Short mmCIF file of N, CA, C and O in Angstrom, two decimals:
data_model
loop_
_atom_site.label_atom_id
_atom_site.label_comp_id
_atom_site.label_asym_id
_atom_site.label_seq_id
_atom_site.Cartn_x
_atom_site.Cartn_y
_atom_site.Cartn_z
N GLU A 258 1.62 -37.70 -10.48
CA GLU A 258 0.23 -37.48 -11.04
C GLU A 258 0.21 -37.93 -12.49
O GLU A 258 -0.75 -38.56 -12.87
N ALA A 259 1.24 -37.68 -13.33
CA ALA A 259 1.24 -38.08 -14.60
C ALA A 259 1.05 -39.57 -14.77
O ALA A 259 0.33 -40.13 -15.62
N LEU A 260 1.76 -40.35 -13.98
CA LEU A 260 1.74 -41.84 -13.87
C LEU A 260 0.30 -42.26 -13.61
O LEU A 260 -0.21 -43.21 -14.22
N SER A 261 -0.42 -41.63 -12.76
CA SER A 261 -1.86 -42.04 -12.34
C SER A 261 -2.75 -41.85 -13.66
O SER A 261 -3.81 -42.48 -13.66
N TYR A 262 -2.32 -40.97 -14.53
CA TYR A 262 -3.12 -40.82 -15.80
C TYR A 262 -2.59 -41.71 -16.90
O TYR A 262 -3.07 -41.57 -18.05
N GLY A 263 -1.59 -42.58 -16.63
CA GLY A 263 -1.17 -43.50 -17.61
C GLY A 263 -0.16 -42.86 -18.44
O GLY A 263 0.12 -43.41 -19.58
N LEU A 264 0.51 -41.75 -18.01
CA LEU A 264 1.45 -40.99 -18.84
C LEU A 264 2.88 -41.29 -18.30
O LEU A 264 3.02 -41.34 -17.07
N PRO A 265 3.80 -41.52 -19.10
CA PRO A 265 5.18 -41.62 -18.61
C PRO A 265 5.76 -40.41 -17.92
O PRO A 265 5.27 -39.32 -18.23
N VAL A 266 6.79 -40.54 -17.25
CA VAL A 266 7.45 -39.49 -16.61
C VAL A 266 8.90 -39.40 -16.93
O VAL A 266 9.61 -40.50 -17.07
N LEU A 267 9.41 -38.20 -17.28
CA LEU A 267 10.88 -38.09 -17.67
C LEU A 267 11.42 -37.11 -16.65
O LEU A 267 10.83 -35.97 -16.39
N GLY A 268 12.56 -37.44 -16.04
CA GLY A 268 13.19 -36.60 -15.03
C GLY A 268 14.61 -36.90 -14.94
O GLY A 268 15.11 -37.80 -15.56
N THR A 269 15.29 -36.19 -14.00
CA THR A 269 16.73 -36.40 -13.73
C THR A 269 16.99 -37.39 -12.71
O THR A 269 16.04 -37.66 -11.77
N ARG A 270 18.21 -37.92 -12.61
CA ARG A 270 18.60 -38.94 -11.61
C ARG A 270 18.69 -38.30 -10.32
O ARG A 270 18.82 -39.01 -9.27
N HIS A 271 18.75 -37.00 -10.14
CA HIS A 271 18.95 -36.29 -8.87
C HIS A 271 17.61 -35.94 -8.34
O HIS A 271 17.54 -34.93 -7.49
N THR A 272 16.54 -36.52 -8.62
CA THR A 272 15.20 -36.33 -8.06
C THR A 272 14.64 -37.54 -7.50
O THR A 272 15.32 -38.59 -7.55
N CYS A 273 13.42 -37.59 -7.10
CA CYS A 273 12.72 -38.83 -6.74
C CYS A 273 12.33 -39.67 -7.95
O CYS A 273 11.88 -40.89 -7.65
N VAL A 274 12.44 -39.28 -9.05
CA VAL A 274 11.97 -39.97 -10.20
C VAL A 274 12.58 -41.31 -10.33
O VAL A 274 11.78 -42.30 -10.65
N PRO A 275 13.93 -41.64 -10.23
CA PRO A 275 14.36 -42.92 -10.22
C PRO A 275 13.80 -43.93 -9.16
O PRO A 275 13.73 -45.08 -9.39
N ASP A 276 13.25 -43.31 -8.02
CA ASP A 276 12.66 -44.12 -6.97
C ASP A 276 11.33 -44.60 -7.50
O ASP A 276 10.89 -45.58 -6.81
N LEU A 277 10.75 -44.07 -8.36
CA LEU A 277 9.35 -44.36 -8.80
C LEU A 277 9.32 -45.66 -9.65
O LEU A 277 8.34 -46.45 -9.60
N GLY A 278 10.42 -45.96 -10.37
CA GLY A 278 10.43 -47.12 -11.22
C GLY A 278 11.45 -47.12 -12.34
O GLY A 278 12.36 -46.32 -12.21
N GLU A 279 11.26 -47.95 -13.20
CA GLU A 279 12.21 -47.96 -14.41
C GLU A 279 11.43 -47.74 -15.66
O GLU A 279 10.23 -47.47 -15.69
N GLU A 280 12.18 -47.75 -16.78
CA GLU A 280 11.51 -47.59 -18.09
C GLU A 280 10.32 -48.52 -18.32
O GLU A 280 9.31 -48.13 -19.00
N ALA A 281 10.43 -49.72 -17.87
CA ALA A 281 9.33 -50.63 -17.87
C ALA A 281 8.06 -50.16 -17.33
O ALA A 281 6.97 -50.63 -17.59
N ASP A 282 8.26 -49.30 -16.27
CA ASP A 282 7.17 -48.69 -15.51
C ASP A 282 6.61 -47.27 -16.08
O ASP A 282 5.70 -46.66 -15.54
N GLY A 283 7.36 -46.96 -17.20
CA GLY A 283 6.96 -45.64 -17.84
C GLY A 283 7.81 -44.45 -17.06
O GLY A 283 7.41 -43.38 -17.22
N VAL A 284 8.88 -44.78 -16.51
CA VAL A 284 9.67 -43.81 -15.81
C VAL A 284 11.06 -43.67 -16.53
O VAL A 284 11.75 -44.73 -16.63
N TYR A 285 11.32 -42.57 -17.05
CA TYR A 285 12.59 -42.36 -17.92
C TYR A 285 13.47 -41.30 -17.17
O TYR A 285 13.00 -40.22 -16.85
N CYS A 286 14.76 -41.53 -17.17
CA CYS A 286 15.67 -40.62 -16.53
C CYS A 286 16.94 -40.27 -17.41
O CYS A 286 17.36 -41.00 -18.21
N HIS A 287 17.49 -39.15 -16.97
CA HIS A 287 18.73 -38.71 -17.59
C HIS A 287 19.48 -37.99 -16.58
O HIS A 287 18.91 -37.70 -15.50
N ASP A 288 20.73 -37.68 -16.81
CA ASP A 288 21.57 -37.03 -15.83
C ASP A 288 21.33 -35.54 -15.89
O ASP A 288 21.03 -34.90 -16.94
N VAL A 289 21.50 -34.88 -14.78
CA VAL A 289 21.29 -33.43 -14.63
C VAL A 289 22.37 -32.69 -15.60
O VAL A 289 23.52 -33.10 -15.68
N GLY A 290 21.84 -31.75 -16.41
CA GLY A 290 22.71 -31.00 -17.19
C GLY A 290 22.98 -31.64 -18.55
O GLY A 290 23.67 -31.04 -19.33
N ASP A 291 22.58 -32.93 -18.77
CA ASP A 291 22.94 -33.62 -20.03
C ASP A 291 21.83 -33.34 -20.99
O ASP A 291 20.85 -34.11 -21.20
N LEU A 292 21.93 -32.26 -21.70
CA LEU A 292 20.91 -31.81 -22.65
C LEU A 292 20.80 -32.71 -23.78
O LEU A 292 19.72 -32.95 -24.37
N ASP A 293 21.93 -33.39 -24.23
CA ASP A 293 21.90 -34.37 -25.26
C ASP A 293 20.98 -35.56 -24.86
O ASP A 293 20.18 -36.03 -25.68
N ALA A 294 21.17 -36.03 -23.61
CA ALA A 294 20.44 -37.17 -23.21
C ALA A 294 18.92 -36.83 -23.09
O ALA A 294 18.05 -37.49 -23.42
N LEU A 295 18.67 -35.56 -22.64
CA LEU A 295 17.26 -35.05 -22.52
C LEU A 295 16.60 -35.00 -23.91
O LEU A 295 15.50 -35.53 -24.05
N THR A 296 17.32 -34.50 -24.88
CA THR A 296 16.88 -34.39 -26.26
C THR A 296 16.61 -35.76 -26.79
O THR A 296 15.60 -36.05 -27.36
N ASP A 297 17.56 -36.75 -26.58
CA ASP A 297 17.38 -38.08 -27.10
C ASP A 297 16.19 -38.72 -26.41
O ASP A 297 15.45 -39.41 -27.23
N ASN A 298 16.00 -38.57 -25.15
CA ASN A 298 14.85 -39.15 -24.51
C ASN A 298 13.55 -38.59 -25.07
O ASN A 298 12.61 -39.38 -25.32
N LEU A 299 13.49 -37.28 -25.17
CA LEU A 299 12.22 -36.67 -25.70
C LEU A 299 11.97 -37.12 -27.06
O LEU A 299 10.90 -37.49 -27.46
N GLU A 300 13.02 -37.16 -27.90
CA GLU A 300 12.81 -37.61 -29.28
C GLU A 300 12.39 -39.06 -29.34
O GLU A 300 11.50 -39.50 -30.05
N ARG A 301 13.02 -39.94 -28.58
CA ARG A 301 12.69 -41.27 -28.51
C ARG A 301 11.25 -41.56 -28.05
O ARG A 301 10.52 -42.37 -28.60
N LEU A 302 10.97 -40.90 -26.92
CA LEU A 302 9.57 -40.99 -26.41
C LEU A 302 8.55 -40.54 -27.29
O LEU A 302 7.45 -41.04 -27.55
N SER A 303 8.76 -39.44 -28.03
CA SER A 303 7.81 -38.85 -28.95
C SER A 303 7.50 -39.69 -30.23
O SER A 303 6.38 -39.75 -30.66
N LYS A 304 8.46 -40.65 -30.42
CA LYS A 304 8.28 -41.51 -31.61
C LYS A 304 7.72 -42.83 -31.11
O LYS A 304 7.07 -43.56 -31.89
N SER A 305 8.13 -43.33 -29.90
CA SER A 305 7.72 -44.69 -29.52
C SER A 305 6.51 -44.70 -28.73
O SER A 305 5.92 -45.84 -28.52
N LEU A 306 6.06 -43.74 -28.05
CA LEU A 306 4.95 -43.78 -27.13
C LEU A 306 3.61 -43.59 -27.68
O LEU A 306 2.68 -44.27 -27.19
N PRO A 307 3.39 -42.79 -28.73
CA PRO A 307 1.94 -42.64 -29.17
C PRO A 307 1.34 -43.98 -29.56
O PRO A 307 1.91 -44.90 -30.28
N GLY A 308 0.15 -44.31 -28.97
CA GLY A 308 -0.45 -45.51 -29.24
C GLY A 308 0.00 -46.74 -28.52
O GLY A 308 -0.48 -47.85 -28.68
N ARG A 309 0.93 -46.53 -27.64
CA ARG A 309 1.45 -47.70 -26.73
C ARG A 309 0.58 -47.86 -25.49
O ARG A 309 0.96 -47.40 -24.41
N SER A 310 -0.48 -48.59 -25.66
CA SER A 310 -1.36 -48.87 -24.44
C SER A 310 -0.56 -49.50 -23.31
O SER A 310 -0.98 -49.44 -22.10
N ASP A 311 0.32 -50.38 -23.71
CA ASP A 311 1.05 -51.11 -22.78
C ASP A 311 1.77 -50.20 -21.81
O ASP A 311 1.83 -50.48 -20.56
N VAL A 312 2.45 -49.17 -22.32
CA VAL A 312 3.12 -48.19 -21.44
C VAL A 312 2.17 -47.51 -20.51
O VAL A 312 2.37 -47.21 -19.40
N ASN A 313 0.98 -47.10 -21.09
CA ASN A 313 -0.04 -46.49 -20.25
C ASN A 313 -0.45 -47.36 -19.12
O ASN A 313 -0.64 -46.75 -18.00
N LYS A 314 -0.65 -48.58 -19.49
CA LYS A 314 -1.09 -49.44 -18.36
C LYS A 314 -0.06 -49.71 -17.27
O LYS A 314 -0.38 -49.68 -16.14
N ARG A 315 1.11 -49.81 -17.69
CA ARG A 315 2.22 -49.91 -16.74
C ARG A 315 2.43 -48.67 -15.94
O ARG A 315 2.71 -48.79 -14.66
N ALA A 316 2.28 -47.53 -16.53
CA ALA A 316 2.51 -46.30 -15.88
C ALA A 316 1.35 -46.24 -14.74
O ALA A 316 1.62 -45.83 -13.58
N ARG A 317 0.15 -46.52 -15.10
CA ARG A 317 -1.01 -46.53 -14.17
C ARG A 317 -0.71 -47.47 -12.99
O ARG A 317 -0.92 -47.15 -11.77
N LEU A 318 -0.24 -48.62 -13.31
CA LEU A 318 0.04 -49.66 -12.21
C LEU A 318 1.13 -49.15 -11.42
O LEU A 318 1.12 -49.29 -10.17
N CYS A 319 2.19 -48.52 -11.93
CA CYS A 319 3.24 -47.99 -11.14
C CYS A 319 2.78 -46.94 -10.09
O CYS A 319 3.13 -46.97 -9.02
N ALA A 320 1.79 -46.06 -10.48
CA ALA A 320 1.26 -45.00 -9.67
C ALA A 320 0.49 -45.62 -8.55
O ALA A 320 0.54 -44.97 -7.42
N THR A 321 -0.03 -46.81 -8.71
CA THR A 321 -0.76 -47.45 -7.65
C THR A 321 0.14 -47.78 -6.43
O THR A 321 -0.40 -47.91 -5.32
N ARG A 322 1.39 -47.80 -6.63
CA ARG A 322 2.30 -48.13 -5.51
C ARG A 322 2.54 -46.82 -4.74
O ARG A 322 3.18 -46.96 -3.57
N PHE A 323 2.04 -45.63 -5.17
CA PHE A 323 2.35 -44.46 -4.41
C PHE A 323 1.07 -43.72 -4.07
O PHE A 323 0.84 -42.52 -4.35
N SER A 324 0.11 -44.32 -3.41
CA SER A 324 -1.09 -43.71 -3.03
C SER A 324 -0.95 -42.85 -1.91
O SER A 324 0.00 -42.91 -1.02
N TRP A 325 -1.87 -41.90 -1.71
CA TRP A 325 -1.84 -41.01 -0.57
C TRP A 325 -1.98 -41.78 0.75
O TRP A 325 -1.40 -41.51 1.71
N GLU A 326 -2.77 -42.83 0.73
CA GLU A 326 -2.98 -43.57 1.87
C GLU A 326 -1.63 -44.27 2.36
O GLU A 326 -1.30 -44.29 3.53
N ARG A 327 -0.98 -44.77 1.37
CA ARG A 327 0.31 -45.49 1.69
C ARG A 327 1.29 -44.33 2.19
O ARG A 327 2.09 -44.70 3.19
N PHE A 328 1.33 -43.18 1.59
CA PHE A 328 2.31 -42.13 2.09
C PHE A 328 1.98 -41.77 3.45
O PHE A 328 2.84 -41.68 4.37
N ARG A 329 0.57 -41.48 3.72
CA ARG A 329 0.22 -41.13 5.13
C ARG A 329 0.70 -42.22 6.25
O ARG A 329 1.16 -41.96 7.26
N ALA A 330 0.47 -43.47 5.81
CA ALA A 330 0.72 -44.62 6.69
C ALA A 330 2.25 -44.69 6.95
O ALA A 330 2.70 -44.96 8.04
N SER A 331 3.07 -44.39 5.93
CA SER A 331 4.51 -44.40 6.16
C SER A 331 4.96 -43.17 6.99
O SER A 331 5.85 -43.45 7.80
N ILE A 332 4.31 -42.11 6.90
CA ILE A 332 4.70 -41.00 7.78
C ILE A 332 4.25 -41.35 9.23
O ILE A 332 5.14 -41.08 10.13
N ARG A 333 3.14 -41.94 9.43
CA ARG A 333 2.70 -42.31 10.79
C ARG A 333 3.64 -43.32 11.33
O ARG A 333 3.91 -43.41 12.64
N ALA A 334 4.12 -44.23 10.51
CA ALA A 334 5.03 -45.24 11.05
C ALA A 334 6.31 -44.63 11.54
O ALA A 334 6.94 -45.18 12.57
N VAL A 335 6.76 -43.58 11.00
CA VAL A 335 8.05 -42.88 11.38
C VAL A 335 7.80 -42.04 12.67
O VAL A 335 8.65 -42.04 13.54
N LEU A 336 6.62 -41.57 12.75
CA LEU A 336 6.40 -40.63 13.93
C LEU A 336 5.90 -41.56 15.11
O LEU A 336 6.20 -41.37 16.15
#
């Protein structure tokens, strides 16, 4: 949902977040339990993202790859 609003996503590598895209898509990851990496990512993003319309556009574009229509079609294909 954040991506659809043009906002970057930050999550761990043990979730679906890495499947969404890469940093170029507005998707940022760190390892589970690595508080230093989480802190570093949050600090880096808080300094680099404000006013970055290019990141907002790429995040929105990334979200278009994950529409509900596509999700439902992929479920129907499996069933």
